[in-house]
GROMACS .gro file of C-alpha atoms in nm:
model
  279
    1MET     CA    1   6.081   2.383  -6.727
    2LYS     CA    2   5.849   2.543  -6.477
    3LYS     CA    3   5.684   2.744  -6.757
    4ALA     CA    4   5.624   2.430  -6.960
    5PHE     CA    5   5.481   2.252  -6.657
    6LYS     CA    6   5.241   2.541  -6.593
    7GLN     CA    7   5.127   2.527  -6.953
    8VAL     CA    8   5.055   2.156  -6.922
    9ILE     CA    9   4.851   2.218  -6.607
   10PHE     CA   10   4.663   2.503  -6.779
   11PHE     CA   11   4.571   2.296  -7.085
   12THR     CA   12   4.470   2.003  -6.861
   13LEU     CA   13   4.230   2.228  -6.672
   14LEU     CA   14   4.087   2.354  -6.999
   15VAL     CA   15   4.019   1.998  -7.110
   16VAL     CA   16   3.849   1.913  -6.779
   17ILE     CA   17   3.634   2.228  -6.789
   18PHE     CA   18   3.542   2.165  -7.154
   19ALA     CA   19   3.449   1.805  -7.078
   20SER     CA   20   3.239   1.915  -6.781
   21CYS     CA   21   3.054   2.167  -6.994
   22LYS     CA   22   2.986   1.907  -7.259
   23LYS     CA   23   2.856   1.669  -6.993
   24GLU     CA   24   2.622   1.930  -6.850
   25GLU     CA   25   2.483   1.998  -7.195
   26THR     CA   26   2.387   1.633  -7.245
   27LYS     CA   27   2.005   1.613  -7.253
   28VAL     CA   28   1.785   1.313  -7.193
   29THR     CA   29   1.518   1.291  -7.463
   30TYR     CA   30   1.207   1.078  -7.496
   31GLU     CA   31   1.226   0.829  -7.782
   32SER     CA   32   0.932   0.588  -7.777
   33ALA     CA   33   0.677   0.382  -7.588
   34THR     CA   34   0.403   0.136  -7.673
   35ALA     CA   35   0.044   0.180  -7.559
   36PRO     CA   36  -0.045  -0.092  -7.307
   37VAL     CA   37  -0.253  -0.380  -7.439
   38LEU     CA   38  -0.546  -0.460  -7.208
   39THR     CA   39  -0.702  -0.805  -7.173
   40ALA     CA   40  -0.982  -0.933  -6.949
   41SER     CA   41  -1.034  -1.282  -6.809
   42ASN     CA   42  -1.230  -1.479  -6.550
   43TYR     CA   43  -1.560  -1.303  -6.616
   44THR     CA   44  -1.887  -1.342  -6.800
   45ASN     CA   45  -2.038  -1.095  -7.042
   46PRO     CA   46  -2.305  -0.979  -6.980
   47LEU     CA   47  -2.216  -0.958  -6.611
   48VAL     CA   48  -2.487  -0.931  -6.345
   49LEU     CA   49  -2.350  -0.812  -6.011
   50LEU     CA   50  -2.519  -0.940  -5.695
   51ARG     CA   51  -2.475  -0.799  -5.346
   52VAL     CA   52  -2.462  -1.151  -5.198
   53ASN     CA   53  -2.142  -1.206  -5.400
   54ARG     CA   54  -1.986  -0.872  -5.311
   55ASP     CA   55  -1.658  -1.022  -5.187
   56GLN     CA   56  -1.617  -1.264  -5.481
   57PRO     CA   57  -1.389  -1.183  -5.778
   58ALA     CA   58  -1.578  -1.033  -6.072
   59ILE     CA   59  -1.313  -0.979  -6.339
   60THR     CA   60  -0.935  -0.995  -6.386
   61LEU     CA   61  -0.764  -0.728  -6.595
   62SER     CA   62  -0.408  -0.750  -6.726
   63TRP     CA   63  -0.202  -0.516  -6.942
   64THR     CA   64   0.142  -0.494  -7.099
   65ASN     CA   65   0.424  -0.264  -6.990
   66PRO     CA   66   0.444   0.046  -7.215
   67ASP     CA   67   0.828   0.035  -7.200
   68TYR     CA   68   0.896   0.408  -7.199
   69LYS     CA   69   1.233   0.460  -7.371
   70PHE     CA   70   1.466   0.759  -7.348
   71SER     CA   71   1.802   0.843  -7.501
   72THR     CA   72   1.960   0.689  -7.191
   73GLY     CA   73   1.766   0.365  -7.229
   74ILE     CA   74   1.452   0.215  -7.074
   75SER     CA   75   1.294   0.448  -6.819
   76SER     CA   76   1.373   0.373  -6.457
   77GLN     CA   77   1.083   0.587  -6.346
   78ASP     CA   78   0.779   0.423  -6.192
   79VAL     CA   79   0.486   0.394  -6.430
   80SER     CA   80   0.144   0.477  -6.284
   81TYR     CA   81  -0.173   0.306  -6.405
   82THR     CA   82  -0.534   0.422  -6.375
   83LEU     CA   83  -0.841   0.216  -6.460
   84GLN     CA   84  -1.110   0.421  -6.636
   85LEU     CA   85  -1.476   0.319  -6.682
   86ASP     CA   86  -1.740   0.514  -6.872
   87SER     CA   87  -2.051   0.470  -7.085
   88ILE     CA   88  -1.962   0.314  -7.417
   89GLY     CA   89  -1.895   0.565  -7.694
   90LYS     CA   90  -1.856   0.865  -7.460
   91ASN     CA   91  -1.479   0.893  -7.511
   92TYR     CA   92  -1.423   0.880  -7.135
   93SER     CA   93  -1.556   1.231  -7.088
   94SER     CA   94  -1.912   1.186  -6.960
   95ASP     CA   95  -2.038   1.272  -6.613
   96LYS     CA   96  -2.042   0.898  -6.534
   97LEU     CA   97  -1.666   0.852  -6.576
   98LYS     CA   98  -1.506   0.673  -6.280
   99GLU     CA   99  -1.137   0.614  -6.222
  100GLN     CA  100  -0.937   0.388  -5.993
  101VAL     CA  101  -0.562   0.412  -5.940
  102ILE     CA  102  -0.395   0.069  -5.975
  103SER     CA  103  -0.052   0.146  -5.825
  104LYS     CA  104   0.235   0.014  -6.037
  105ASP     CA  105   0.112  -0.338  -6.109
  106LEU     CA  106   0.039  -0.488  -6.449
  107GLY     CA  107  -0.293  -0.637  -6.346
  108VAL     CA  108  -0.578  -0.631  -6.098
  109THR     CA  109  -0.866  -0.853  -5.994
  110LEU     CA  110  -1.177  -0.655  -5.905
  111THR     CA  111  -1.429  -0.794  -5.659
  112VAL     CA  112  -1.801  -0.761  -5.724
  113SER     CA  113  -1.827  -0.471  -5.476
  114GLU     CA  114  -1.526  -0.292  -5.628
  115LEU     CA  115  -1.666  -0.320  -5.978
  116ASN     CA  116  -2.009  -0.216  -5.854
  117LEU     CA  117  -1.854   0.097  -5.698
  118LEU     CA  118  -1.711   0.193  -6.037
  119LEU     CA  119  -2.071   0.197  -6.163
  120ALA     CA  120  -2.196   0.410  -5.873
  121LEU     CA  121  -2.324   0.681  -6.109
  122PHE     CA  122  -2.526   0.437  -6.322
  123GLN     CA  123  -2.882   0.322  -6.257
  124GLU     CA  124  -2.903   0.008  -6.047
  125ASP     CA  125  -3.061  -0.317  -6.164
  126VAL     CA  126  -3.043  -0.209  -6.528
  127ALA     CA  127  -2.792  -0.349  -6.777
  128GLN     CA  128  -2.532  -0.083  -6.863
  129SER     CA  129  -2.314  -0.076  -7.175
  130VAL     CA  130  -1.973   0.040  -7.058
  131GLU     CA  131  -1.611   0.025  -7.163
  132ILE     CA  132  -1.293   0.015  -6.963
  133ARG     CA  133  -0.933   0.104  -7.044
  134ILE     CA  134  -0.599   0.163  -6.873
  135LYS     CA  135  -0.423   0.500  -6.864
  136ALA     CA  136  -0.044   0.480  -6.822
  137SER     CA  137   0.178   0.775  -6.733
  138LEU     CA  138   0.509   0.871  -6.575
  139ALA     CA  139   0.564   1.114  -6.289
  140ASN     CA  140   0.340   1.424  -6.283
  141SER     CA  141   0.108   1.263  -6.543
  142ALA     CA  142   0.371   1.296  -6.815
  143LEU     CA  143   0.363   1.102  -7.145
  144VAL     CA  144   0.013   0.961  -7.105
  145LEU     CA  145  -0.075   0.649  -7.306
  146TYR     CA  146  -0.413   0.471  -7.327
  147SER     CA  147  -0.480   0.104  -7.380
  148ASN     CA  148  -0.739  -0.048  -7.608
  149PRO     CA  149  -1.093  -0.032  -7.461
  150ILE     CA  150  -1.288  -0.342  -7.360
  151ALA     CA  151  -1.665  -0.327  -7.392
  152LEU     CA  152  -1.880  -0.487  -7.122
  153THR     CA  153  -2.246  -0.512  -7.032
  154ILE     CA  154  -2.281  -0.491  -6.653
  155THR     CA  155  -2.587  -0.476  -6.429
  156PRO     CA  156  -2.497  -0.304  -6.099
  157TYR     CA  157  -2.688  -0.346  -5.775
  158LEU     CA  158  -2.802  -0.087  -5.524
  159ASP     CA  159  -2.536  -0.027  -5.262
  160VAL     CA  160  -2.542   0.261  -5.018
  161ALA     CA  161  -2.299   0.416  -4.770
  162VAL     CA  162  -2.583   0.509  -4.533
  163PRO     CA  163  -2.902   0.305  -4.470
  164LEU     CA  164  -3.203   0.431  -4.662
  165SER     CA  165  -3.508   0.570  -4.483
  166PHE     CA  166  -3.723   0.278  -4.370
  167THR     CA  167  -4.034   0.492  -4.432
  168GLY     CA  168  -3.925   0.615  -4.774
  169ASN     CA  169  -3.956   0.972  -4.640
  170LEU     CA  170  -3.727   1.236  -4.491
  171PHE     CA  171  -3.813   1.542  -4.283
  172ILE     CA  172  -3.595   1.833  -4.174
  173ILE     CA  173  -3.624   1.964  -3.820
  174GLY     CA  174  -3.429   2.207  -3.603
  175SER     CA  175  -3.365   2.566  -3.499
  176ALA     CA  176  -3.265   2.652  -3.858
  177THR     CA  177  -3.615   2.562  -3.982
  178GLN     CA  178  -3.943   2.749  -3.960
  179GLY     CA  179  -4.093   2.488  -3.727
  180GLY     CA  180  -3.798   2.485  -3.488
  181TRP     CA  181  -3.753   2.169  -3.283
  182ASN     CA  182  -4.126   2.101  -3.266
  183ASN     CA  183  -4.195   1.740  -3.360
  184PRO     CA  184  -4.391   1.652  -3.574
  185VAL     CA  185  -4.288   1.911  -3.834
  186PRO     CA  186  -4.511   2.072  -4.096
  187ALA     CA  187  -4.519   1.779  -4.339
  188VAL     CA  188  -4.558   1.980  -4.659
  189SER     CA  189  -4.297   2.253  -4.612
  190GLN     CA  190  -4.031   2.042  -4.436
  191GLN     CA  191  -4.055   1.711  -4.622
  192PHE     CA  192  -3.786   1.607  -4.871
  193THR     CA  193  -3.867   1.491  -5.225
  194GLN     CA  194  -3.713   1.164  -5.344
  195THR     CA  195  -3.538   1.229  -5.678
  196SER     CA  196  -3.379   0.885  -5.733
  197SER     CA  197  -3.340   0.553  -5.556
  198THR     CA  198  -3.066   0.702  -5.338
  199THR     CA  199  -3.116   1.080  -5.331
  200TRP     CA  200  -3.360   1.313  -5.158
  201GLU     CA  201  -3.372   1.693  -5.181
  202ILE     CA  202  -3.558   1.990  -5.040
  203VAL     CA  203  -3.566   2.365  -5.104
  204VAL     CA  204  -3.631   2.538  -4.774
  205ASN     CA  205  -3.587   2.867  -4.590
  206LEU     CA  206  -3.320   2.840  -4.320
  207ALA     CA  207  -3.234   3.078  -4.037
  208GLY     CA  208  -2.862   3.157  -4.035
  209ALA     CA  209  -2.618   3.025  -3.772
  210ASN     CA  210  -2.855   2.752  -3.650
  211GLU     CA  211  -2.881   2.371  -3.664
  212PHE     CA  212  -3.098   2.090  -3.796
  213LEU     CA  213  -3.146   1.714  -3.806
  214VAL     CA  214  -3.318   1.485  -4.058
  215LEU     CA  215  -3.579   1.231  -3.950
  216PRO     CA  216  -3.715   0.930  -4.142
  217ASN     CA  217  -4.036   0.924  -3.935
  218ASN     CA  218  -4.218   1.253  -3.873
  219GLY     CA  219  -4.320   1.284  -3.508
  220SER     CA  220  -4.063   1.037  -3.370
  221TRP     CA  221  -3.715   1.091  -3.223
  222ASP     CA  222  -3.630   0.720  -3.232
  223ASN     CA  223  -3.429   0.743  -3.555
  224LYS     CA  224  -3.229   1.026  -3.709
  225TYR     CA  225  -2.970   1.120  -3.969
  226ALA     CA  226  -2.698   1.335  -3.816
  227ALA     CA  227  -2.344   1.473  -3.850
  228LYS     CA  228  -2.018   1.322  -3.730
  229GLY     CA  229  -1.919   1.461  -3.393
  230SER     CA  230  -1.545   1.440  -3.450
  231ASN     CA  231  -1.551   1.620  -3.786
  232LEU     CA  232  -1.848   1.850  -3.835
  233PRO     CA  233  -1.941   1.931  -4.196
  234ASP     CA  234  -1.937   2.282  -4.340
  235GLY     CA  235  -2.269   2.451  -4.272
  236ASN     CA  236  -2.246   2.645  -4.599
  237SER     CA  237  -2.168   2.354  -4.829
  238GLY     CA  238  -2.238   2.016  -4.658
  239GLY     CA  239  -2.035   1.703  -4.589
  240GLU     CA  240  -2.078   1.352  -4.450
  241PHE     CA  241  -2.383   1.215  -4.269
  242GLY     CA  242  -2.472   0.895  -4.085
  243TYR     CA  243  -2.762   0.710  -3.926
  244ASN     CA  244  -2.840   0.648  -3.558
  245GLY     CA  245  -2.487   0.699  -3.431
  246GLY     CA  246  -2.336   0.470  -3.687
  247ASN     CA  247  -1.963   0.413  -3.709
  248PRO     CA  248  -1.796   0.652  -3.654
  249ASP     CA  249  -2.010   0.856  -3.419
  250PHE     CA  250  -2.280   1.042  -3.614
  251ASN     CA  251  -2.477   1.199  -3.330
  252ASN     CA  252  -2.434   1.575  -3.377
  253ASN     CA  253  -2.679   1.824  -3.520
  254PHE     CA  254  -2.602   1.945  -3.871
  255PRO     CA  255  -2.464   2.300  -3.865
  256GLY     CA  256  -2.681   2.525  -4.081
  257PRO     CA  257  -2.552   2.798  -4.315
  258SER     CA  258  -2.410   3.113  -4.160
  259ALA     CA  259  -2.660   3.345  -4.334
  260SER     CA  260  -3.037   3.320  -4.355
  261GLY     CA  261  -3.186   3.245  -4.694
  262THR     CA  262  -3.341   2.987  -4.925
  263TYR     CA  263  -3.128   2.675  -4.965
  264LYS     CA  264  -3.137   2.350  -5.158
  265ILE     CA  265  -3.031   2.049  -4.952
  266VAL     CA  266  -2.952   1.719  -5.125
  267PHE     CA  267  -2.885   1.393  -4.935
  268ASN     CA  268  -2.707   1.119  -5.134
  269PHE     CA  269  -2.723   0.784  -4.954
  270LYS     CA  270  -2.497   0.612  -5.207
  271THR     CA  271  -2.205   0.841  -5.126
  272GLY     CA  272  -2.300   0.920  -4.766
  273LYS     CA  273  -2.269   1.294  -4.834
  274TYR     CA  274  -2.506   1.588  -4.853
  275THR     CA  275  -2.484   1.936  -5.006
  276ILE     CA  276  -2.630   2.274  -4.914
  277THR     CA  277  -2.659   2.530  -5.192
  278LEU     CA  278  -2.789   2.888  -5.168
  279GLN     CA  279  -3.072   2.946  -5.416
   0.00000   0.00000   0.00000
């Protein structure tokens, strides 16, 4: 009797172990999904963006749920959505591509300023032919799907993170420069060249481990572009800049590169950042 009972227990354990192994071998597989369908409403095309309307809604975008399906059913994972905007016909791979994460919603209303920011790399006050689409994906950018594109003609306006020079000029001054802190500076060798409506650049010799400032008016200390005191930029690569203290506190000298040499400095007022590159 005891022997028979032990055999029953033994075979029961075998069944449990076998069932457990079978359960562990069960794999969840991807079956299907449908690319989201994108629609636009509450907008005009062509669309001219105006700074005076910056807080007004510009366009409403809506899209369908891709319904990711697995062998266990509809996915319970959160779906992430990203809005992509690029020049029309560039296959979302040009240097003007801009993206904006849209959380887990199935729609968004962009204000004039938000839409204008997506066109930050385009020329202002000129009609631009662009297209937008939605990129859907699961965790870790898995199983990416793209919606249909929507073509738009949009005219962006000039918007800057830092006020432009009221003189239209910029001059570099400081211990890192040949002229030191003497003001006015040599106008030819220490004056920036304007390369677009929002960028200025200069190629200049800098003394290593020193500092500089940038002035809009040569010969005057009344106004200046400077670094943030609480978070100094990298002297060898650049960072953020501000104007006349600003908000937060941009009152510090820019740290120059650690080694002496010839450097290219580019100030971008649209982004509020500058770069330093060894030539």
